[in-house]
PDB file of C-alpha atoms in Angstrom:
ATOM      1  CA  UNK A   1    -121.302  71.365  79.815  1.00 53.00           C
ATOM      2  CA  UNK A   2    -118.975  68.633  78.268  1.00 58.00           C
ATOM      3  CA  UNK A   3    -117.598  65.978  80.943  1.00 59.00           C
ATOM      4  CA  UNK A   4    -114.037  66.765  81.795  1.00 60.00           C
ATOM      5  CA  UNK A   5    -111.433  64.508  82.111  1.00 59.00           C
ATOM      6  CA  UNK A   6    -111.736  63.744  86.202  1.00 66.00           C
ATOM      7  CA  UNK A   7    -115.940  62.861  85.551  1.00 67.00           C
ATOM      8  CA  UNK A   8    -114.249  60.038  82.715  1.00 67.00           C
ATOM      9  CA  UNK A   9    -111.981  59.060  85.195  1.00 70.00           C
ATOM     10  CA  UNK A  10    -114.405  58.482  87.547  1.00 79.00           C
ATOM     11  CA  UNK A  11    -116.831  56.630  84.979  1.00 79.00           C
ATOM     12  CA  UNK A  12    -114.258  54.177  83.420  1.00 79.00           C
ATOM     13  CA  UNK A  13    -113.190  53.039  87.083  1.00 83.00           C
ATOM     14  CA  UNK A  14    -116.936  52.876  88.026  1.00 78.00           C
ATOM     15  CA  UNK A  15    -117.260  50.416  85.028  1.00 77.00           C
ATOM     16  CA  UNK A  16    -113.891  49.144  85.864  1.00 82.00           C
ATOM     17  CA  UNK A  17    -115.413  48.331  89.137  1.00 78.00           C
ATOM     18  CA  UNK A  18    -118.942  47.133  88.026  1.00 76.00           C
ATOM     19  CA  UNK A  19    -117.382  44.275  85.747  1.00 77.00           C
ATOM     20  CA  UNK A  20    -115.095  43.072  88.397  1.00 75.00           C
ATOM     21  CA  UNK A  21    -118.083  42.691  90.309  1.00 74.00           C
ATOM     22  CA  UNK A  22    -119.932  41.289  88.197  1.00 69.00           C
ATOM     23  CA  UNK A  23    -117.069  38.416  87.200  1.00 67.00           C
ATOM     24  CA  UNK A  24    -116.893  37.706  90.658  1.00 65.00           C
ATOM     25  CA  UNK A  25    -120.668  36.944  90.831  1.00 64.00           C
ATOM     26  CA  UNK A  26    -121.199  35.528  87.886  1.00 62.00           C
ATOM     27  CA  UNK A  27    -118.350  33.377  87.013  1.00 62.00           C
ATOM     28  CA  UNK A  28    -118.903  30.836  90.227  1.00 58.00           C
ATOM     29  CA  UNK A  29    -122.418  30.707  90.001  1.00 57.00           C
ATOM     30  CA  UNK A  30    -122.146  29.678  85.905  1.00 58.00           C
ATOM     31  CA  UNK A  31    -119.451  27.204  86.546  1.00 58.00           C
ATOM     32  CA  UNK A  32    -120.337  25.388  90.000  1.00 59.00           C
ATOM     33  CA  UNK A  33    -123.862  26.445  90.756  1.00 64.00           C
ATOM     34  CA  UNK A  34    -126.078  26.642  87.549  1.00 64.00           C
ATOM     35  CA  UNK A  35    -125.825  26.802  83.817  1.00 77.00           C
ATOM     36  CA  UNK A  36    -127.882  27.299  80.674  1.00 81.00           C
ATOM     37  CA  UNK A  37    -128.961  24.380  78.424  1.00 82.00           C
ATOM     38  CA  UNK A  38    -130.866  24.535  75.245  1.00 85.00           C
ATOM     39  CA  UNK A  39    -132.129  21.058  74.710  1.00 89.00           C
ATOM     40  CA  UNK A  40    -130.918  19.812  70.706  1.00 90.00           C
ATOM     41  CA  UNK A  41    -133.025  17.214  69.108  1.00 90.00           C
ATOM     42  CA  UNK A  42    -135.997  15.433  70.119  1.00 91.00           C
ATOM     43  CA  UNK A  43    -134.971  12.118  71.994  1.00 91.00           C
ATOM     44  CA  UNK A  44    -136.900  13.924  75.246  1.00 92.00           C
ATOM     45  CA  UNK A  45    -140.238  14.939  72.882  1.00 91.00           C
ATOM     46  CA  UNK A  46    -142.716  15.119  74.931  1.00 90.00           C
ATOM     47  CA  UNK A  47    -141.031  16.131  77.580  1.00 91.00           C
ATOM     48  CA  UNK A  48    -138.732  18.384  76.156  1.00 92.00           C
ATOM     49  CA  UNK A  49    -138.744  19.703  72.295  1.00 93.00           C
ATOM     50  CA  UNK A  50    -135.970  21.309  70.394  1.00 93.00           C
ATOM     51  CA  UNK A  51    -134.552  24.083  71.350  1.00 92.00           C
ATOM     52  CA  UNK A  52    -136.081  25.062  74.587  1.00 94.00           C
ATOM     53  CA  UNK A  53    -134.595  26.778  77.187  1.00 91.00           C
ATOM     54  CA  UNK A  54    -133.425  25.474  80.185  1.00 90.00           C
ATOM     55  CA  UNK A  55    -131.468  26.016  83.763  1.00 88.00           C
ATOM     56  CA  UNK A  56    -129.459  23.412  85.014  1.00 90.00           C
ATOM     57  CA  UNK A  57    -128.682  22.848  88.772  1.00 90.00           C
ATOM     58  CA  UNK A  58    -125.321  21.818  89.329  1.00 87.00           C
ATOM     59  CA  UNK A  59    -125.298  21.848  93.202  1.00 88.00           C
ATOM     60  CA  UNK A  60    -127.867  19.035  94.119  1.00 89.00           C
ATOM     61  CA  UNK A  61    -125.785  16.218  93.350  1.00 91.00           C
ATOM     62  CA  UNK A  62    -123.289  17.412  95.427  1.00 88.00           C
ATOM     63  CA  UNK A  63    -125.218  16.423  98.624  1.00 91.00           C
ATOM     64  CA  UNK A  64    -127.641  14.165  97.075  1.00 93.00           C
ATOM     65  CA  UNK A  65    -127.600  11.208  95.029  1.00 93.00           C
ATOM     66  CA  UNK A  66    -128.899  11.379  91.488  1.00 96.00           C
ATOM     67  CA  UNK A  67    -132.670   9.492  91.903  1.00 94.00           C
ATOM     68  CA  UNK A  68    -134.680   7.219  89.361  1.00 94.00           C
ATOM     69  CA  UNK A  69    -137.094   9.388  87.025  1.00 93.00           C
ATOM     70  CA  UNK A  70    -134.630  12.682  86.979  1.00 95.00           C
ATOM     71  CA  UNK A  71    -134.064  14.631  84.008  1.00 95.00           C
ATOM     72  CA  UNK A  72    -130.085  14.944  83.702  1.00 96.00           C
ATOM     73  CA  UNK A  73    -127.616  16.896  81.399  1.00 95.00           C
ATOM     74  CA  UNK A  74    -124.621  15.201  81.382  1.00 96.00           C
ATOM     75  CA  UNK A  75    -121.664  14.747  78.936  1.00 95.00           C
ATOM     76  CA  UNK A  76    -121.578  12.253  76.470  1.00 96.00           C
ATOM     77  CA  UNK A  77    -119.257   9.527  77.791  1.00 95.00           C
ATOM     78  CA  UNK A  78    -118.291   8.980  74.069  1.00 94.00           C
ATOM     79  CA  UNK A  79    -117.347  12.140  72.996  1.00 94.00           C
ATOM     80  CA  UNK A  80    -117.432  15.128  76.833  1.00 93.00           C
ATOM     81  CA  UNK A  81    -117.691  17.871  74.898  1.00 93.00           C
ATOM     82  CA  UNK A  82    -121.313  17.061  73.621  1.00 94.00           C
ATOM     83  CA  UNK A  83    -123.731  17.333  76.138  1.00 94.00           C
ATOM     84  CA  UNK A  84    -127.217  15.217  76.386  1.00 95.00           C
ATOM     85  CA  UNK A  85    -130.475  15.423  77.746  1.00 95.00           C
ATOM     86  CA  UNK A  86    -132.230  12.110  79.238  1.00 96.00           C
ATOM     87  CA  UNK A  87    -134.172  10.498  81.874  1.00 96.00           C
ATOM     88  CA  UNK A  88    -132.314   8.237  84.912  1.00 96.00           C
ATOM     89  CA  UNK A  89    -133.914   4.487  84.459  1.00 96.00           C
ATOM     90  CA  UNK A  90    -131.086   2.619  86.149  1.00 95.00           C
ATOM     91  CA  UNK A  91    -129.080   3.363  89.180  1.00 97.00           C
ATOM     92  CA  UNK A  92    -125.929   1.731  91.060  1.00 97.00           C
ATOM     93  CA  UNK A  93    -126.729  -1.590  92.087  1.00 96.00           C
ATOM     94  CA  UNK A  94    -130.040  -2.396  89.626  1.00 96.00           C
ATOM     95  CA  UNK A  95    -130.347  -4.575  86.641  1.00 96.00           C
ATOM     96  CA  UNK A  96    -132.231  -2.970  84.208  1.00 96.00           C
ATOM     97  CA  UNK A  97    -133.918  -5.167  82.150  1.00 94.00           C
ATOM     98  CA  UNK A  98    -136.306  -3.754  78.915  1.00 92.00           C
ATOM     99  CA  UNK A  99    -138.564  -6.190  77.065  1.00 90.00           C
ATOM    100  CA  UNK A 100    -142.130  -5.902  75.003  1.00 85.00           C
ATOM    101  CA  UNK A 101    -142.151  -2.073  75.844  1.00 84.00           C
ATOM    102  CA  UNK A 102    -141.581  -2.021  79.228  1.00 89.00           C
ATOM    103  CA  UNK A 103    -138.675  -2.211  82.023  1.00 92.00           C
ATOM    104  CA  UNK A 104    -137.693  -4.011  85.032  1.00 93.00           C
ATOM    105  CA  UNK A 105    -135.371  -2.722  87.296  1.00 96.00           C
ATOM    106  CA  UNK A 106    -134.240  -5.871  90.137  1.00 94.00           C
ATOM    107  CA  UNK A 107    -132.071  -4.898  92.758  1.00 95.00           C
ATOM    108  CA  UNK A 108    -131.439  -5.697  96.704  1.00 93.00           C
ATOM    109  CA  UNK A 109    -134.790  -3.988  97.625  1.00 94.00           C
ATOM    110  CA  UNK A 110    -136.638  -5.437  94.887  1.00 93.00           C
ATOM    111  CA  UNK A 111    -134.865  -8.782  94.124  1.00 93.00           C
ATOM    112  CA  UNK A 112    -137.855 -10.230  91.951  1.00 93.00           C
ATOM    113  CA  UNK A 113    -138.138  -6.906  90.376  1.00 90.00           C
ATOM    114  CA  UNK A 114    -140.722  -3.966  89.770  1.00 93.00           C
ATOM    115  CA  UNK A 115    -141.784  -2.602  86.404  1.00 92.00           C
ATOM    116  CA  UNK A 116    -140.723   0.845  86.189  1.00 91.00           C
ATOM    117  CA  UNK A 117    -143.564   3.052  85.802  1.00 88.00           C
ATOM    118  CA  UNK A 118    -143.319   5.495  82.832  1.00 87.00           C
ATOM    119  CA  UNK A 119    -146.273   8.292  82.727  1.00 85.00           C
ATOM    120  CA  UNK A 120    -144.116  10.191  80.602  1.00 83.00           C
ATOM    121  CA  UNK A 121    -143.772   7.723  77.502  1.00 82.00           C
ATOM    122  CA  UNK A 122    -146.830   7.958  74.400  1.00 77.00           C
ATOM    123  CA  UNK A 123    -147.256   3.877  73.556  1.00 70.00           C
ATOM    124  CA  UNK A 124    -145.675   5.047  70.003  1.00 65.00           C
ATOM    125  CA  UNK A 125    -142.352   6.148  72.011  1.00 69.00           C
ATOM    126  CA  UNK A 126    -141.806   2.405  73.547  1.00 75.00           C
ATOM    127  CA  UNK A 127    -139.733  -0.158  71.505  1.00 76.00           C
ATOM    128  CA  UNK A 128    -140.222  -3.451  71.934  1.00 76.00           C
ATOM    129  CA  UNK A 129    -136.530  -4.666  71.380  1.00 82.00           C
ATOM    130  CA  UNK A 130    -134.534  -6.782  74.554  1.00 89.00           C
ATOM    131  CA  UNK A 131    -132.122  -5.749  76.675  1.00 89.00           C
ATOM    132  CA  UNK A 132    -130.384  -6.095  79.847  1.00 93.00           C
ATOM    133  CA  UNK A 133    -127.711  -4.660  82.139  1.00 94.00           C
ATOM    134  CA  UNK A 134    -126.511  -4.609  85.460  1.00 95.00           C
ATOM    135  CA  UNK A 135    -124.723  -1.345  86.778  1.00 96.00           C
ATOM    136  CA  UNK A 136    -121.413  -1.678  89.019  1.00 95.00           C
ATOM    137  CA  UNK A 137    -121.069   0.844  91.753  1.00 96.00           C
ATOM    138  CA  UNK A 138    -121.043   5.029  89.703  1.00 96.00           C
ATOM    139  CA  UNK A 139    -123.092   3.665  86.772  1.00 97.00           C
ATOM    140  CA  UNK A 140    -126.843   4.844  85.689  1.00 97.00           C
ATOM    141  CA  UNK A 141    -128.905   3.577  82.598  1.00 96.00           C
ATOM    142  CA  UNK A 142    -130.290   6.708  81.037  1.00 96.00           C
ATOM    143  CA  UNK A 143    -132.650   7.102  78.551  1.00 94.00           C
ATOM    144  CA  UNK A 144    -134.848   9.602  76.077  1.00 92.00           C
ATOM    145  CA  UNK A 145    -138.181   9.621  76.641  1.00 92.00           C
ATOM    146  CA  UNK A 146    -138.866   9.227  72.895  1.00 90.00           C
ATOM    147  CA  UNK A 147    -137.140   6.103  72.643  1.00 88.00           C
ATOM    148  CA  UNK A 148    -137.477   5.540  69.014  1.00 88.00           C
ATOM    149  CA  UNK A 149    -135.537   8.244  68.331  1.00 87.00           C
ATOM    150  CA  UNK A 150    -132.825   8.744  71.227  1.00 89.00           C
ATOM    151  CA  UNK A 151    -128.988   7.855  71.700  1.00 91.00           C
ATOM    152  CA  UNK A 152    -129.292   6.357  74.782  1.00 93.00           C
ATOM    153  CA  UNK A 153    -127.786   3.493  77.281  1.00 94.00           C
ATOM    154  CA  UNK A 154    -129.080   1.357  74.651  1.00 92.00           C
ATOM    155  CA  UNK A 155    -126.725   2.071  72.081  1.00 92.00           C
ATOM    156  CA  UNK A 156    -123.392   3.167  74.187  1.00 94.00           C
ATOM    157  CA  UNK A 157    -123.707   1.901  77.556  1.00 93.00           C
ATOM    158  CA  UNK A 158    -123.581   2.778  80.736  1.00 96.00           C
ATOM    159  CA  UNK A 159    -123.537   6.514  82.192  1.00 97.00           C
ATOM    160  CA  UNK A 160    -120.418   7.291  84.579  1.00 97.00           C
ATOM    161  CA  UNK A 161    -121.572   9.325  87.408  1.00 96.00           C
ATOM    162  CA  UNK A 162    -118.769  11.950  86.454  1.00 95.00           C
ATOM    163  CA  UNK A 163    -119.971  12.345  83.397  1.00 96.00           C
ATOM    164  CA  UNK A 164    -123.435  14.068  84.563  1.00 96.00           C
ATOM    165  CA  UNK A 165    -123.365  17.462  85.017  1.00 93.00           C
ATOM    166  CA  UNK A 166    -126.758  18.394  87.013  1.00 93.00           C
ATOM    167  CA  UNK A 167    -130.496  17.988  86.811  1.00 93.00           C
ATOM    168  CA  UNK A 168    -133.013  20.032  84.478  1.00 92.00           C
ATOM    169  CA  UNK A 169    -133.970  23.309  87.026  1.00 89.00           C
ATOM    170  CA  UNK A 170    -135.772  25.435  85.282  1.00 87.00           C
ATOM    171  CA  UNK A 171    -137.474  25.424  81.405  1.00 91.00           C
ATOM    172  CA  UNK A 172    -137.355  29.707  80.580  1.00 84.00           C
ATOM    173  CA  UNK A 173    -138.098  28.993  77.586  1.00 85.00           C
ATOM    174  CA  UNK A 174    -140.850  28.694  75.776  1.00 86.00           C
ATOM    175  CA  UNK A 175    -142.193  31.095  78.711  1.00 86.00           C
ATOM    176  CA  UNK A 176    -145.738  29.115  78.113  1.00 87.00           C
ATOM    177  CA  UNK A 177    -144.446  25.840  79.247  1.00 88.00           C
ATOM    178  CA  UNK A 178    -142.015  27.364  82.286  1.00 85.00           C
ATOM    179  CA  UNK A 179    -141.560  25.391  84.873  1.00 83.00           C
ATOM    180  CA  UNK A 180    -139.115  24.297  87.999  1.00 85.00           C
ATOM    181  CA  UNK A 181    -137.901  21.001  87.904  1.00 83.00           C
ATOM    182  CA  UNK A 182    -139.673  20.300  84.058  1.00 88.00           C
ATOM    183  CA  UNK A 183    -139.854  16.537  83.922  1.00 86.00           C
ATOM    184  CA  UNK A 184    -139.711  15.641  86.885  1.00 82.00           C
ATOM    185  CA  UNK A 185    -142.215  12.112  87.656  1.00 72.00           C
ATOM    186  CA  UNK A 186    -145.549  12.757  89.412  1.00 59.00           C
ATOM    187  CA  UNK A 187    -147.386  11.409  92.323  1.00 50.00           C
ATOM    188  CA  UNK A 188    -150.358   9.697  91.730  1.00 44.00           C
TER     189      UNK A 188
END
């Protein structure tokens, strides 16, 4: 029996219905809770390659500060609608400080300094060029894990804290290297 014209009714309100739903859910949680990133490039290699897959959390930093050693997406402060992938060195307060292939971060806790320690690098991915930079109150020093080739703090300064738009979440994709919180520094 063909549908008659009340059973369409009923179906284009139903979908009618479903979509408004479905705006109202998805809508807030893609532009103030989470969004999808597919990383371009390979200033994060190892860490990241090109074109994976990722989910990134853009609640945490609303009730916690960005830390030293997270993966961030942020917009480029040179050009906000580009978006970039890198690793928080530097954070409000510190003096980062890179020389011979490895950096010093001094700050109020640490006034003679600390060398960061960076499990993530390959000893083909540190440089061994100078440089030094102390961040006023909203700044962070980010860079690529793959420093040779990554547009970083290096080449056009300092990150604004409005600029970054959340942490790395999830990696979907490839599913063989899934993960929550990809990245992120381990305990050892």
């Amino acid at each position: 029996m063909p549908p008659t014209g009340e059973s369409r009714a009923n179906f284009f309100t139903d979908l009618i219905k479903f979509s408004l739903v479905a705006l109202l859910i998805v809508v807030p949680i893609r532009l103030y809770i989470a969004q999808p990133f597919i990383v371009s490039g390979d200033s994060m290699v190892p860490t990241f390659h090109n074109g994976e897959y990722l989910i990134v959390d853009e609640v945490s930093y609303r009730f916690e500060e960005p830390a030293r050693g997270d993966v961030i997406i942020f917009r480029y402060p040179k050009d906000p609608s580009k978006y970039f992938i890198k690793r928080i060195i530097g954070l409000p307060g510190d003096t980062v400080a890179l020389a011979n292939g490895t950096v010093t971060i001094t700050n109020t806790e640490n006034p003679d300094g600390f060398v960061e320690h960076e499990p993530y690098l390959m000893d083909a991915q540190r440089t061994t060029e100078r440089y030094t930079v102390a961040l006023g109150e909203g700044e962070y020093f980010v860079l690529g894990d793959n420093r040779p080739a990554s547009s970083d703090s290096r080449s056009w300064g300092v990150l604004p804290e409005d600029n970054i738009v959340g942490r790395a979440f999830l990696r979907l994709l490839p599913i063989a290297h899934a993960a929550v919180l990809p990245g992120a520094p381990r305990a050892e």
